[in-house]
Every structure is written in structure tokens, then in C-alpha cells.
PDB file of C-alpha atoms in Angstrom:
ATOM      1  CA  ALA I1390      -1.058 -13.385 -27.074  1.00  0.00           C
ATOM      2  CA  VAL I1391      -4.842 -13.612 -26.893  1.00  0.00           C
ATOM      3  CA  GLN I1392      -4.893 -10.442 -24.779  1.00  0.00           C
ATOM      4  CA  ILE I1393      -2.786  -8.589 -27.350  1.00  0.00           C
ATOM      5  CA  TYR I1394      -5.081  -9.570 -30.212  1.00  0.00           C
ATOM      6  CA  GLU I1395      -8.131  -8.744 -28.111  1.00  0.00           C
ATOM      7  CA  ASP I1396      -6.789  -5.273 -27.332  1.00  0.00           C
ATOM      8  CA  LEU I1397      -5.912  -4.678 -30.968  1.00  0.00           C
ATOM      9  CA  LEU I1398      -9.345  -5.846 -32.082  1.00  0.00           C
ATOM     10  CA  LEU I1399     -11.016  -3.452 -29.664  1.00  0.00           C
ATOM     11  CA  LYS I1400      -9.023  -0.601 -31.179  1.00  0.00           C
ATOM     12  CA  HIS I1401      -9.487  -1.766 -34.776  1.00  0.00           C
ATOM     13  CA  LYS I1402     -13.044  -3.080 -34.637  1.00  0.00           C
ATOM     14  CA  ASN I1403     -13.503  -3.693 -38.358  1.00  0.00           C
ATOM     15  CA  ASN I1404     -10.224  -5.482 -39.022  1.00  0.00           C
ATOM     16  CA  LYS I1405     -11.255  -8.903 -40.321  1.00  0.00           C
ATOM     17  CA  LYS I1406      -7.659 -10.192 -40.451  1.00  0.00           C
ATOM     18  CA  LEU I1407      -7.191  -9.481 -36.741  1.00  0.00           C
ATOM     19  CA  ARG I1408     -10.481 -11.195 -35.909  1.00  0.00           C
ATOM     20  CA  ALA I1409      -9.488 -14.265 -37.965  1.00  0.00           C
ATOM     21  CA  ARG I1410      -6.050 -14.424 -36.333  1.00  0.00           C
ATOM     22  CA  LEU I1411      -7.595 -14.132 -32.870  1.00  0.00           C
ATOM     23  CA  LEU I1412     -10.004 -16.987 -33.588  1.00  0.00           C
ATOM     24  CA  THR I1413      -7.150 -19.111 -34.938  1.00  0.00           C
ATOM     25  CA  LEU I1414      -5.090 -18.399 -31.836  1.00  0.00           C
ATOM     26  CA  ILE I1415      -7.962 -19.195 -29.488  1.00  0.00           C
ATOM     27  CA  ASP I1416      -8.595 -22.482 -31.296  1.00  0.00           C
ATOM     28  CA  ALA I1417      -4.903 -23.356 -31.047  1.00  0.00           C
ATOM     29  CA  VAL I1418      -4.642 -22.722 -27.319  1.00  0.00           C
ATOM     30  CA  ARG I1419      -8.093 -23.950 -26.315  1.00  0.00           C
ATOM     31  CA  PRO I1420      -7.710 -26.980 -24.065  1.00  0.00           C
ATOM     32  CA  ASN I1421      -9.607 -30.195 -24.590  1.00  0.00           C
ATOM     33  CA  ILE I1422     -13.089 -29.058 -23.542  1.00  0.00           C
ATOM     34  CA  GLY I1423     -14.181 -32.547 -22.444  1.00  0.00           C
ATOM     35  CA  ASN I1424     -11.464 -32.751 -19.802  1.00  0.00           C
ATOM     36  CA  LYS I1425     -11.852 -29.324 -18.298  1.00  0.00           C
ATOM     37  CA  GLN I1426     -14.445 -27.154 -16.637  1.00  0.00           C
ATOM     38  CA  PRO I1427     -15.790 -24.395 -18.858  1.00  0.00           C
ATOM     39  CA  SER I1428     -13.544 -21.372 -19.048  1.00  0.00           C
ATOM     40  CA  TRP I1429     -14.590 -17.766 -19.344  1.00  0.00           C
ATOM     41  CA  ARG I1430     -12.512 -17.744 -22.527  1.00  0.00           C
ATOM     42  CA  ASP I1431     -15.201 -19.919 -24.105  1.00  0.00           C
ATOM     43  CA  HIS I1432     -17.285 -16.711 -24.123  1.00  0.00           C
ATOM     44  CA  HIS I1433     -14.473 -14.484 -25.353  1.00  0.00           C
ATOM     45  CA  GLN I1434     -15.632 -13.952 -28.926  1.00  0.00           C
ATOM     46  CA  GLN I1435     -19.197 -13.327 -27.800  1.00  0.00           C
ATOM     47  CA  LEU I1436     -17.943 -10.687 -25.324  1.00  0.00           C
ATOM     48  CA  VAL I1437     -15.823  -8.950 -27.972  1.00  0.00           C
ATOM     49  CA  ASP I1438     -18.703  -8.986 -30.448  1.00  0.00           C
ATOM     50  CA  MET I1439     -21.074  -7.502 -27.861  1.00  0.00           C
ATOM     51  CA  TYR I1440     -18.570  -4.751 -27.070  1.00  0.00           C
ATOM     52  CA  ILE I1441     -18.023  -3.900 -30.722  1.00  0.00           C
ATOM     53  CA  ALA I1442     -21.790  -3.802 -31.292  1.00  0.00           C
ATOM     54  CA  GLY I1443     -22.218  -1.449 -28.335  1.00  0.00           C
ATOM     55  CA  GLN I1444     -24.495  -3.893 -26.516  1.00  0.00           C
ATOM     56  CA  PHE I1445     -23.367  -2.640 -23.146  1.00  0.00           C
ATOM     57  CA  PRO I1446     -26.269  -3.566 -20.802  1.00  0.00           C
ATOM     58  CA  PRO I1447     -26.287  -7.296 -21.719  1.00  0.00           C
ATOM     59  CA  LEU I1448     -22.485  -7.306 -21.891  1.00  0.00           C
ATOM     60  CA  ILE I1449     -22.231  -5.837 -18.400  1.00  0.00           C
ATOM     61  CA  GLU I1450     -24.687  -8.440 -17.100  1.00  0.00           C
ATOM     62  CA  LYS I1451     -22.681 -11.261 -18.707  1.00  0.00           C
ATOM     63  CA  LEU I1452     -19.382  -9.884 -17.394  1.00  0.00           C
ATOM     64  CA  ARG I1453     -20.791  -9.540 -13.870  1.00  0.00           C
ATOM     65  CA  GLU I1454     -21.803 -13.230 -13.998  1.00  0.00           C
ATOM     66  CA  LEU I1455     -18.388 -14.246 -15.278  1.00  0.00           C
ATOM     67  CA  THR I1456     -16.485 -12.189 -12.688  1.00  0.00           C
ATOM     68  CA  LYS I1457     -18.460 -13.980  -9.963  1.00  0.00           C
ATOM     69  CA  SER I1458     -17.423 -17.399 -11.273  1.00  0.00           C
ATOM     70  CA  HIS I1459     -13.892 -16.309 -12.292  1.00  0.00           C
ATOM     71  CA  PRO I1460     -12.942 -13.535  -9.842  1.00  0.00           C
ATOM     72  CA  GLU I1461      -9.222 -13.994 -10.574  1.00  0.00           C
ATOM     73  CA  ALA I1462      -9.529 -13.223 -14.293  1.00  0.00           C
ATOM     74  CA  PHE I1463      -8.168  -9.690 -14.593  1.00  0.00           C
ATOM     75  CA  GLU I1464      -9.159  -9.656 -18.265  1.00  0.00           C
ATOM     76  CA  LEU I1465     -12.836  -9.902 -17.309  1.00  0.00           C
ATOM     77  CA  TRP I1466     -12.538  -7.031 -14.834  1.00  0.00           C
ATOM     78  CA  ASN I1467     -10.782  -4.954 -17.492  1.00  0.00           C
ATOM     79  CA  MET I1468     -13.541  -5.727 -20.023  1.00  0.00           C
ATOM     80  CA  LEU I1469     -16.174  -4.912 -17.396  1.00  0.00           C
ATOM     81  CA  GLY I1470     -14.543  -1.524 -16.837  1.00  0.00           C
ATOM     82  CA  MET I1471     -14.526  -0.853 -20.566  1.00  0.00           C
ATOM     83  CA  ALA I1472     -18.183  -1.875 -20.904  1.00  0.00           C
ATOM     84  CA  LEU I1473     -19.188   0.282 -17.938  1.00  0.00           C
ATOM     85  CA  GLU I1474     -17.395   3.246 -19.478  1.00  0.00           C
ATOM     86  CA  GLY I1475     -19.158   2.504 -22.755  1.00  0.00           C
ATOM     87  CA  SER I1476     -22.480   2.755 -20.940  1.00  0.00           C
ATOM     88  CA  HIS I1477     -21.370   6.016 -19.284  1.00  0.00           C
ATOM     89  CA  SER I1478     -21.086   4.440 -15.811  1.00  0.00           C
ATOM     90  CA  ILE I1479     -17.681   6.029 -15.335  1.00  0.00           C
ATOM     91  CA  SER I1480     -17.512   5.796 -11.544  1.00  0.00           C
ATOM     92  CA  ASP I1481     -18.599   2.130 -11.582  1.00  0.00           C
ATOM     93  CA  ALA I1482     -15.882   1.456 -14.126  1.00  0.00           C
ATOM     94  CA  THR I1483     -13.279   2.733 -11.657  1.00  0.00           C
ATOM     95  CA  SER I1484     -13.921  -0.212  -9.327  1.00  0.00           C
ATOM     96  CA  ALA I1485     -13.633  -2.728 -12.164  1.00  0.00           C
ATOM     97  CA  PHE I1486     -10.368  -1.242 -13.443  1.00  0.00           C
ATOM     98  CA  GLN I1487      -8.997  -1.072  -9.911  1.00  0.00           C
ATOM     99  CA  LYS I1488      -9.773  -4.774  -9.412  1.00  0.00           C
ATOM    100  CA  ALA I1489      -8.084  -5.621 -12.740  1.00  0.00           C
ATOM    101  CA  ALA I1490      -5.009  -3.581 -11.774  1.00  0.00           C
ATOM    102  CA  THR I1491      -4.876  -5.290  -8.370  1.00  0.00           C
ATOM    103  CA  LEU I1492      -5.044  -8.738  -9.963  1.00  0.00           C
ATOM    104  CA  CYS I1493      -2.438  -7.945 -12.621  1.00  0.00           C
ATOM    105  CA  PRO I1494      -0.384  -4.926 -11.532  1.00  0.00           C
ATOM    106  CA  GLY I1495       2.172  -5.364 -14.299  1.00  0.00           C
ATOM    107  CA  ASN I1496      -0.215  -5.176 -17.242  1.00  0.00           C
ATOM    108  CA  ALA I1497       0.316  -1.915 -19.112  1.00  0.00           C
ATOM    109  CA  ASP I1498      -3.021  -2.080 -20.950  1.00  0.00           C
ATOM    110  CA  VAL I1499      -4.952  -2.476 -17.697  1.00  0.00           C
ATOM    111  CA  LEU I1500      -2.993   0.352 -16.089  1.00  0.00           C
ATOM    112  CA  LEU I1501      -3.632   2.665 -19.038  1.00  0.00           C
ATOM    113  CA  ASN I1502      -7.360   1.854 -19.005  1.00  0.00           C
ATOM    114  CA  PHE I1503      -7.434   2.512 -15.265  1.00  0.00           C
ATOM    115  CA  ALA I1504      -5.504   5.762 -15.704  1.00  0.00           C
ATOM    116  CA  SER I1505      -7.810   6.930 -18.477  1.00  0.00           C
ATOM    117  CA  ASN I1506     -10.788   6.248 -16.234  1.00  0.00           C
ATOM    118  CA  LEU I1507      -9.180   8.113 -13.325  1.00  0.00           C
ATOM    119  CA  SER I1508      -8.663  11.030 -15.675  1.00  0.00           C
ATOM    120  CA  LYS I1509     -12.376  11.056 -16.439  1.00  0.00           C
ATOM    121  CA  VAL I1510     -13.378  11.017 -12.767  1.00  0.00           C
ATOM    122  CA  GLY I1511     -10.776  13.665 -11.923  1.00  0.00           C
ATOM    123  CA  ASP I1512      -8.647  11.600  -9.507  1.00  0.00           C
ATOM    124  CA  THR I1513      -5.343  13.180 -10.453  1.00  0.00           C
ATOM    125  CA  GLU I1514      -3.366  11.850  -7.494  1.00  0.00           C
ATOM    126  CA  THR I1515      -4.228   8.196  -8.135  1.00  0.00           C
ATOM    127  CA  LEU I1516      -3.778   8.812 -11.864  1.00  0.00           C
ATOM    128  CA  ARG I1517      -0.173   9.861 -11.230  1.00  0.00           C
ATOM    129  CA  GLU I1518       0.472   6.820  -9.028  1.00  0.00           C
ATOM    130  CA  VAL I1519      -0.933   4.429 -11.617  1.00  0.00           C
ATOM    131  CA  LEU I1520       0.994   5.918 -14.523  1.00  0.00           C
ATOM    132  CA  LEU I1521       4.243   6.062 -12.621  1.00  0.00           C
ATOM    133  CA  ALA I1522       3.789   2.356 -11.858  1.00  0.00           C
ATOM    134  CA  LEU I1523       3.813   1.443 -15.560  1.00  0.00           C
ATOM    135  CA  PRO I1524       6.277  -1.407 -15.831  1.00  0.00           C
ATOM    136  CA  GLU I1525       9.043  -0.803 -18.311  1.00  0.00           C
ATOM    137  CA  ALA I1526       9.461  -4.486 -19.087  1.00  0.00           C
ATOM    138  CA  ASP I1527       5.799  -4.855 -20.113  1.00  0.00           C
ATOM    139  CA  SER I1528       5.726  -1.531 -21.915  1.00  0.00           C
ATOM    140  CA  GLN I1529       8.065  -1.951 -24.817  1.00  0.00           C
ATOM    141  CA  LYS I1530       5.838   0.152 -27.014  1.00  0.00           C
ATOM    142  CA  ARG I1531       6.417   3.842 -27.317  1.00  0.00           C
ATOM    143  CA  SER I1532       2.645   4.389 -27.415  1.00  0.00           C
ATOM    144  CA  THR I1533       2.234   3.191 -23.821  1.00  0.00           C
ATOM    145  CA  PHE I1534       4.434   5.924 -22.399  1.00  0.00           C
ATOM    146  CA  ASN I1535       3.193   8.454 -24.914  1.00  0.00           C
ATOM    147  CA  SER I1536      -0.395   7.853 -23.738  1.00  0.00           C
ATOM    148  CA  ALA I1537       0.739   8.132 -20.142  1.00  0.00           C
ATOM    149  CA  GLY I1538       2.478  11.415 -20.920  1.00  0.00           C
ATOM    150  CA  VAL I1539      -0.634  12.855 -22.545  1.00  0.00           C
ATOM    151  CA  LEU I1540      -2.822  11.940 -19.557  1.00  0.00           C
ATOM    152  CA  LEU I1541      -0.314  13.410 -17.128  1.00  0.00           C
ATOM    153  CA  TYR I1542       0.044  16.563 -19.212  1.00  0.00           C
ATOM    154  CA  GLN I1543      -3.742  16.995 -19.289  1.00  0.00           C
ATOM    155  CA  HIS I1544      -3.713  16.958 -15.494  1.00  0.00           C
ATOM    156  CA  ASN I1545      -0.884  19.479 -15.187  1.00  0.00           C
ATOM    157  CA  ALA I1546       1.585  16.891 -13.921  1.00  0.00           C
ATOM    158  CA  MET I1547       4.314  18.369 -16.084  1.00  0.00           C
ATOM    159  CA  GLN I1548       7.344  16.701 -14.487  1.00  0.00           C
ATOM    160  CA  GLU I1549       5.742  13.256 -14.644  1.00  0.00           C
ATOM    161  CA  ALA I1550       4.568  13.909 -18.221  1.00  0.00           C
ATOM    162  CA  GLU I1551       8.105  14.807 -19.236  1.00  0.00           C
ATOM    163  CA  ILE I1552       9.420  11.569 -17.709  1.00  0.00           C
ATOM    164  CA  ALA I1553       6.815   9.553 -19.620  1.00  0.00           C
ATOM    165  CA  PHE I1554       7.565  11.328 -22.898  1.00  0.00           C
ATOM    166  CA  ARG I1555      11.319  10.790 -22.413  1.00  0.00           C
ATOM    167  CA  LYS I1556      10.712   7.048 -21.837  1.00  0.00           C
ATOM    168  CA  ALA I1557       8.650   6.951 -25.022  1.00  0.00           C
ATOM    169  CA  LEU I1558      11.473   8.589 -26.947  1.00  0.00           C
ATOM    170  CA  ASP I1559      14.055   6.271 -25.365  1.00  0.00           C
ATOM    171  CA  LEU I1560      12.062   3.280 -26.606  1.00  0.00           C
ATOM    172  CA  ASP I1561      11.629   4.675 -30.114  1.00  0.00           C
ATOM    173  CA  PRO I1562      13.451   7.912 -30.919  1.00  0.00           C
ATOM    174  CA  ASP I1563      11.915   8.117 -34.401  1.00  0.00           C
TER     175      ASP I1563
END
């Protein structure tokens, strides 16, 4: 749930209701801090705020530190990829997105971020593989397959684009 709110907040940066709901959710699921080692999630709001403010160099530095101490956290690798893209380090972002996709291969948001990055670097073959791996169970939103279809279409993968668009329509024919 935190990931969903985080993704929505990144897309709707000025939505105060989303931000408030995310903070409420984080407070509700935050474990007893005294009994647990610090989590990277303790920095979550700071990371989101830095991203929204476009503070990419310090954000990248912070995310690199956090990925060293929490290498299994696919969310951090995904955020690192987004921050690297924000700072126009597109090829460096590829590695971060690839790591996130390796750690959580069934996450549609990670796969779409990775695919978008591959589109920017011109790796059409890997782009097709990533988009065709979109899990249907995790992608119950029409927009996921619609985005995949657009990326495939832009890279002249017409048959794959048609499949993605048909899945989008199957999920929500309106």
C-alpha cells in the first residue's frame, strides 16, 4: 500500500490529500522503532520530498548509501533509477532499474519504469522482453498495459503493441 501511495504521489506531486494519507499509512505500519534496527522506510518521506523538489544530486547520494545498507529493497533501486533519470544520467538509471526488476520481477511499476528507461537508451529488444513479462495479476489497471502498448508502438513492435492494447481493453473496455 505504501508503494501505491508513493507512486501516486510521484505522479501527483502537489496532492496534499495523497501526502497526508501516505503519512498516515506509514505511521500505522511503522514498527516499534525501539525494538528494531532503523529501516530505510524511516527516510521515505525525506526521499519523496527530495525527488519532488528536484534535488537529484543529494537524493542520489542518499539512495546510494541506502542501497548499500539495504541491497534487497527493490523500492530503493527503483527510486535511484528515477532520480538518475531526473539528473539526466539515463544509462546509469538502467542499472538501477534492472536491479529493481531483478529483485521484484512481478512489480508492474518497476517494469514500466525499466521499460521507459530502455526506450530512452534505445534497447528495443530488452524493452520488448520487459513489457511482455508484465504480470497480469499485478497489472489490474488498464493504464499499465496501455503504457506498455505505447512504448512498444513507439519502437515499431506492432504485434506486441497490439497485444498490450488488447489486454488494456480486456481489463477495462470503456
